[in-house]
Coordinates of C-alpha atoms in Angstrom, one line a residue:
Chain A
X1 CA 5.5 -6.4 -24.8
X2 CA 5.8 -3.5 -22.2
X3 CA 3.3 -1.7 -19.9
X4 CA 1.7 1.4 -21.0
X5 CA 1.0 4.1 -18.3
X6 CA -2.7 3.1 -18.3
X7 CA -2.1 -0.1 -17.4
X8 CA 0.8 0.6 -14.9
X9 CA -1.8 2.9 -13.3
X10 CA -5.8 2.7 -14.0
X11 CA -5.9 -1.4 -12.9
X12 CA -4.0 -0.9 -9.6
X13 CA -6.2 1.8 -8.7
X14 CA -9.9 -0.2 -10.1
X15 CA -8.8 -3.2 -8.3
X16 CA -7.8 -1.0 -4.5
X17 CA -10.9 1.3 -5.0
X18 CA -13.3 -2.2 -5.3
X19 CA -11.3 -3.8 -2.4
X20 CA -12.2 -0.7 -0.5
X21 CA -15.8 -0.7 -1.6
X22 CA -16.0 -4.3 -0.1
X23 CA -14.4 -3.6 3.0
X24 CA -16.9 -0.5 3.6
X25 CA -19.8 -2.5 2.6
X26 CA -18.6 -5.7 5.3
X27 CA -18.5 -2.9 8.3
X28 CA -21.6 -1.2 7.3
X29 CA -22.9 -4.7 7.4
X30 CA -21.3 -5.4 10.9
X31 CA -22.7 -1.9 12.2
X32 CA -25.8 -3.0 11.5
X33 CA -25.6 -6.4 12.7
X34 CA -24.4 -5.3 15.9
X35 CA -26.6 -2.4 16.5
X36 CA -23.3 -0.3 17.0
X37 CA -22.7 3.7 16.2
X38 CA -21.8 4.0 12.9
X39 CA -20.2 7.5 13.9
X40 CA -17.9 5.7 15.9
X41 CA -15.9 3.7 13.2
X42 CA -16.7 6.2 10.9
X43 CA -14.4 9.0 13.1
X44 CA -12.4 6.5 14.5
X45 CA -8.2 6.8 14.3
X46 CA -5.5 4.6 15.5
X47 CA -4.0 7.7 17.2
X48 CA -5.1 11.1 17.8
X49 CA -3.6 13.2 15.1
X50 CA -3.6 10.6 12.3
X51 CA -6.6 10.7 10.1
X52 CA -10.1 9.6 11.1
X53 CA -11.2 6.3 8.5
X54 CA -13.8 9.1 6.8
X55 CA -11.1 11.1 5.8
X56 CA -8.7 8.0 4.7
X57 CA -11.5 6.9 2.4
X58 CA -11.9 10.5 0.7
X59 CA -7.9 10.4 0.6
X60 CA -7.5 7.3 -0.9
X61 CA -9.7 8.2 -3.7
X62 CA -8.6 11.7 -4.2
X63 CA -5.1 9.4 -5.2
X64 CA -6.6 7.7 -7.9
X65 CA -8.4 10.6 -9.6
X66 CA -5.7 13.1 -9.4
X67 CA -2.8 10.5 -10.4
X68 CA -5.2 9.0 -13.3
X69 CA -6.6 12.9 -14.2
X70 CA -2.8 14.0 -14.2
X71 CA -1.5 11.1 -15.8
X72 CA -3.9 11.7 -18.9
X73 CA -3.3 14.8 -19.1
X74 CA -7.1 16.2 -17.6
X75 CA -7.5 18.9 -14.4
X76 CA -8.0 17.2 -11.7
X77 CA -11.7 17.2 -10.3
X78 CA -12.3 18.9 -7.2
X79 CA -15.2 16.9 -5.1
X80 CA -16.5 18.3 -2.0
X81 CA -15.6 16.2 1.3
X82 CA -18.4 16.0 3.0
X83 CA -19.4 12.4 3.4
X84 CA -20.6 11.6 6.6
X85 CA -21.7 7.9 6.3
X86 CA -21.1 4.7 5.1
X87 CA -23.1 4.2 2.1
X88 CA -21.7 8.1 1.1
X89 CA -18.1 6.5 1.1
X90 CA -19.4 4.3 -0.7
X91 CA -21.1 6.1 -3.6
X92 CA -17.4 8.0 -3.6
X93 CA -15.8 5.3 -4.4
X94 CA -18.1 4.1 -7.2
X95 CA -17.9 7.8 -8.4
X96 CA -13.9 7.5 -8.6
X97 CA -13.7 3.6 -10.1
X98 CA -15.8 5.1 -12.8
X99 CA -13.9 8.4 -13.1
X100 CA -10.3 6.5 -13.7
X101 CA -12.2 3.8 -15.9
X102 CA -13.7 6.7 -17.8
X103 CA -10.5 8.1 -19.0
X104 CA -9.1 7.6 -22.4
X105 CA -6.0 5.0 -22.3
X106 CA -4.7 6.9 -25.4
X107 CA -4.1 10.2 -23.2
X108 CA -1.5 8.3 -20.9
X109 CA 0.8 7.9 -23.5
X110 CA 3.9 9.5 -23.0
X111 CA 2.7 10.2 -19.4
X112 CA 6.0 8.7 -18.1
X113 CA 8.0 11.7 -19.1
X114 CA 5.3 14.1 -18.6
X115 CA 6.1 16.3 -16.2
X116 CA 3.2 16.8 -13.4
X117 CA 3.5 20.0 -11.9
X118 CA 2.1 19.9 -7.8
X119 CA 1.2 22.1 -5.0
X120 CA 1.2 21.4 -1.6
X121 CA 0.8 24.0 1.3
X122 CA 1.2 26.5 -1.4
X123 CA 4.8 25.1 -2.7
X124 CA 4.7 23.9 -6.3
X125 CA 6.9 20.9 -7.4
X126 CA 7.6 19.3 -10.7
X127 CA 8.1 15.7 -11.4
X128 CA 8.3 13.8 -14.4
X129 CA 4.6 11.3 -14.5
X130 CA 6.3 8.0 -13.9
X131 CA 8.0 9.6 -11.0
X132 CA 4.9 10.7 -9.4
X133 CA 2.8 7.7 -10.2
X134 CA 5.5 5.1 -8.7
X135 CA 6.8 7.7 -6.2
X136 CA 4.2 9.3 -4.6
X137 CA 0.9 8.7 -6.0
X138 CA 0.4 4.8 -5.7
X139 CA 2.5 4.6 -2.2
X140 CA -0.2 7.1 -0.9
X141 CA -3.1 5.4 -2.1
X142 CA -2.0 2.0 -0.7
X143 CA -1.6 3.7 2.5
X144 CA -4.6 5.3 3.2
X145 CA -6.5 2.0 1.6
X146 CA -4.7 -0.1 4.7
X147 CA -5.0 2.5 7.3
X148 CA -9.0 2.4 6.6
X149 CA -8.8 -1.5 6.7
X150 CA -6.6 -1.0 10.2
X151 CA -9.0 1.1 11.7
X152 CA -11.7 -1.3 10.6
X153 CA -10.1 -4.4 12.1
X154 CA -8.7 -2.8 15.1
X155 CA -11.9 -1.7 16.5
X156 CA -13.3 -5.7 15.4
X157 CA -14.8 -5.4 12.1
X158 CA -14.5 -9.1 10.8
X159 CA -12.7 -8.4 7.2
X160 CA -9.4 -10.2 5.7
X161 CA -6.6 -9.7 3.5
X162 CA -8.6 -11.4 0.6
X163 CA -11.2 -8.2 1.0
X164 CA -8.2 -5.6 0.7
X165 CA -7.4 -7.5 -2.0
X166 CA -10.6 -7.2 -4.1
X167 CA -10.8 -11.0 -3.8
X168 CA -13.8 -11.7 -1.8
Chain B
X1 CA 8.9 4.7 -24.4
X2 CA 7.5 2.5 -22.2
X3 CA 8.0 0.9 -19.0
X4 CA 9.9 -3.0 -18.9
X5 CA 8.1 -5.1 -15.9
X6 CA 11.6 -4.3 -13.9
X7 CA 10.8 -0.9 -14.2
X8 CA 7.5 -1.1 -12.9
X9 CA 8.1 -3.5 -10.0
X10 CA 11.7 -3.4 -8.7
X11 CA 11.8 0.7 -7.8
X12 CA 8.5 0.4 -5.9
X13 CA 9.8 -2.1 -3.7
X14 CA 13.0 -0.5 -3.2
X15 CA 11.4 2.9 -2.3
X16 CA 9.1 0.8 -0.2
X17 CA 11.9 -1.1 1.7
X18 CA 13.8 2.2 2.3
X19 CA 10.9 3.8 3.7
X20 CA 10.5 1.0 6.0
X21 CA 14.1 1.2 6.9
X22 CA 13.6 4.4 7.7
X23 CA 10.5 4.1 10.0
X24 CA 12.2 1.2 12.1
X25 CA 15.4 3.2 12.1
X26 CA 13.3 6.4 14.1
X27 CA 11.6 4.0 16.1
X28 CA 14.5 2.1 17.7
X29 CA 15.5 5.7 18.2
X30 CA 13.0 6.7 20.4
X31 CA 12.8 2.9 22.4
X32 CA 15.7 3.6 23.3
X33 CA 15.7 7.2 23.9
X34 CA 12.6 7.1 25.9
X35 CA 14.0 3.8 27.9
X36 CA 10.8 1.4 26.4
X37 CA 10.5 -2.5 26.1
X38 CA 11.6 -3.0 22.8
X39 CA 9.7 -6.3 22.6
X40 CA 6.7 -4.5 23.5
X41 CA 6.9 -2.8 20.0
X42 CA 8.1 -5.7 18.1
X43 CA 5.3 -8.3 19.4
X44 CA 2.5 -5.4 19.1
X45 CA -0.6 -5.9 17.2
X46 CA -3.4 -3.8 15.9
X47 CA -6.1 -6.5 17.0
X48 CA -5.1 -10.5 18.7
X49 CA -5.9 -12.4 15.1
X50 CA -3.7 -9.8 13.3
X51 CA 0.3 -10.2 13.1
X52 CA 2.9 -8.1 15.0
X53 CA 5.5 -6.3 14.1
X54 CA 8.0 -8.8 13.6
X55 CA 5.9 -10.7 11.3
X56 CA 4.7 -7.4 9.5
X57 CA 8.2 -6.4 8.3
X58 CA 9.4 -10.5 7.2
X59 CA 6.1 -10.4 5.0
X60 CA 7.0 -7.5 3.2
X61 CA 10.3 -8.1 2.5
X62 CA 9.3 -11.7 1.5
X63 CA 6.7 -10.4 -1.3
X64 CA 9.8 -7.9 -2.3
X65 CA 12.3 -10.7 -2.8
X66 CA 9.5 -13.5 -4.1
X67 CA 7.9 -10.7 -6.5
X68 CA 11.2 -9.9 -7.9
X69 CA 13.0 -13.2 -8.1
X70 CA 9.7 -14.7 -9.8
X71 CA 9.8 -12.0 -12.4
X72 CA 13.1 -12.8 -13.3
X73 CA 12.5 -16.4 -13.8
X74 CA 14.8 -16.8 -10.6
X75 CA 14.4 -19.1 -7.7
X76 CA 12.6 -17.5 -4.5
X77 CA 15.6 -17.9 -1.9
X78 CA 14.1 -18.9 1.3
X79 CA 14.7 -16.9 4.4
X80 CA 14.6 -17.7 8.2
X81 CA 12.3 -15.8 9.9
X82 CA 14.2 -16.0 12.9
X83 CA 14.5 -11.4 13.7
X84 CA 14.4 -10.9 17.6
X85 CA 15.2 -7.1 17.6
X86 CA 15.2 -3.6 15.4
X87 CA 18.6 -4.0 14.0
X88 CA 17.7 -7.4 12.7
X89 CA 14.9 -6.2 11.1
X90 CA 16.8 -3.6 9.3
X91 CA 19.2 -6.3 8.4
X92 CA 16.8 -8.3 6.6
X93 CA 15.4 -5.5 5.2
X94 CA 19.0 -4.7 3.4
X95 CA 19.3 -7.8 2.7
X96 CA 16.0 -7.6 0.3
X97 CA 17.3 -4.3 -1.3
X98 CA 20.3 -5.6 -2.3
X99 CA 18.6 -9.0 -3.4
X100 CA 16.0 -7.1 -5.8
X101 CA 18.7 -4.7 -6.7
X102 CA 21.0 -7.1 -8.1
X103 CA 19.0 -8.9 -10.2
X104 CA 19.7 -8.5 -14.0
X105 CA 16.9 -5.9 -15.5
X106 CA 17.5 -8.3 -18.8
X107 CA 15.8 -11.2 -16.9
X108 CA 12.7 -9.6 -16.4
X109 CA 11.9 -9.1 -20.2
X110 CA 8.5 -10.6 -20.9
X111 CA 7.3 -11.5 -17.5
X112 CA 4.3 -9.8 -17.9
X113 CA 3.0 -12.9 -19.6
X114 CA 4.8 -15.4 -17.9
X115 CA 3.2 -18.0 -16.2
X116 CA 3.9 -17.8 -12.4
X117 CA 3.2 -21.0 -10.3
X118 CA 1.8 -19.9 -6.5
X119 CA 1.7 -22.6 -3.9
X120 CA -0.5 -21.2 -1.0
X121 CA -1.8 -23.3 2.2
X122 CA -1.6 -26.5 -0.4
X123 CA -2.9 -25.4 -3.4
X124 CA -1.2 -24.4 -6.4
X125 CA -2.1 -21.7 -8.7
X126 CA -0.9 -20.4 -12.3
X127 CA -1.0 -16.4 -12.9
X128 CA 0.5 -14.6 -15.3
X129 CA 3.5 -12.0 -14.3
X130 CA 1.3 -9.2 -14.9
X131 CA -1.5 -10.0 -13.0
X132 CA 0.9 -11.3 -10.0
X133 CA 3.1 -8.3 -9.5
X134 CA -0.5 -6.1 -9.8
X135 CA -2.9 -8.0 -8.7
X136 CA -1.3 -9.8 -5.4
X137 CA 2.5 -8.9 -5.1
X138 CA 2.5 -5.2 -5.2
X139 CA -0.7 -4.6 -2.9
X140 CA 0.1 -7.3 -0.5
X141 CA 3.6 -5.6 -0.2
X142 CA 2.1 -2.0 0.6
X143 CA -0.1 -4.1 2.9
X144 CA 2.5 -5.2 5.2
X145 CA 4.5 -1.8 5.0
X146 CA 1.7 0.5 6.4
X147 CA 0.6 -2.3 8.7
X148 CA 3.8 -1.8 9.9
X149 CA 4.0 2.1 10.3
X150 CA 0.5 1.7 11.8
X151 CA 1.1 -0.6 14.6
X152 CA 3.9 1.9 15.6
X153 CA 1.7 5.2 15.0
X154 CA -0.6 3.5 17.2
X155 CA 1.8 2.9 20.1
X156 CA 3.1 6.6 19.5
X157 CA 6.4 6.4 17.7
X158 CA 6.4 9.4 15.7
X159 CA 7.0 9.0 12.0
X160 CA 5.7 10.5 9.6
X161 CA 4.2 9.9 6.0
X162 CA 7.5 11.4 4.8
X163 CA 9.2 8.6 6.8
X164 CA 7.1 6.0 5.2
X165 CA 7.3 7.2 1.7
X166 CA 11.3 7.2 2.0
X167 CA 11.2 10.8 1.3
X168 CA 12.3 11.8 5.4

């Protein structure tokens, strides 16, 4: 047996999106608890001109539609950013779990050689699917993932490895 | 086509491990362009209950080398955490790539559904290869490595996401 596309990809990015989910839920919790300003973990960065953890959420999951949407062979959806609290983060994650889960495991096939054509800051790029996936696409959704959890547990949100993980 | 389990796993850590070469590299650059404490960087910590530096970058090459070796049926070879400075870091960090790298590809046939034994804090746990590398290995690995480019972001080393992604 060998790995398919789908489940190189869709899994990785069901089981980050939920550990996500649960770290969200844990701080909104703790905000509550606490009686603190949502606003200020919500726009908080570990340094001034790295993304604020509102914008590493919408990031993260902008990675797992447009990898899974690309990898099957389906336009990427374009989804406004324009969540501005907790329980919205929240609701975008559940929106992209069910977008990648939604997706037909048939259309990845061949995805590996596809080639995945991308434009950033108007410059378009082509790289083959497995390329993108393993190259770019996962590496940037694990690293906006753990820079929300940073942000989280540098400003004290109590929240462990096992709730990154999906495991909690 | 599709992708053998040393396709999916031994790339991703070598891109990773690169990348984290790479970010280390550019920040014992500036330590000692800018005259800092380099110990100051090493032991440095996003919050007291989280690791430092040091312990970031053994982690992540540990899950690279333990990943890899139990996909491949091998022995884990157990390393000395024992890094005091950038240089040894970067040491260690060669010393995974080449580790994963020379493993045969032929040894990893199958691992998907092999039964890997994980001994944690005293307790012992049976996974298959799959659901390892995925599941644990993999994010637990990207974990460590933006942890890592985090803690020095924070303490304004400048790197980029370029750096990280091995692309710089």
């Amino acid at each position: 047996m060998t790995l398919s596309m789908h489940q190189a990809s869709v899994p990785v990015f069901v089981q980050g999106l939920k550990g996500l989910k649960g770290v969200l839920t844990k701080a909104a919790a703790q905000v509550e608890a606490k009686g603190w300003d949502a606003d200020a973990l919500l726009k908080a960065r570990l340094y001034p001109d790295m993304f604020p953890l509102i914008r590493q959420v919408q990031i993260a999951t902008d990675f797992a539609k447009g990898c899974c949407a690309r990898l099957a062979g389906q336009e990427v959806p374009a989804w406004d950013d324009v969540e501005t609290s907790f329980a919205k983060l929240i609701a975008r994650i559940d929106r992209a779990i069910a977008y990648v889960e939604g997706l037909d495991p048939a259309a990845f096939a061949g995805a590996e050689d596809r080639d995945i054509t991308l434009t950033r800051r108007g410059e378009t790029s082509v790289v083959k699917g497995l390329a993108y996936f393993q190259g770019q696409a996962q590496p940037n959704f694990f690293f906006h993932l753990t820079t929300a959890y940073a942000i989280l547990r540098h400003n004290g949100v109590e929240v462990g490895k096992r709730d990154y993980l999906g495991m909690a």
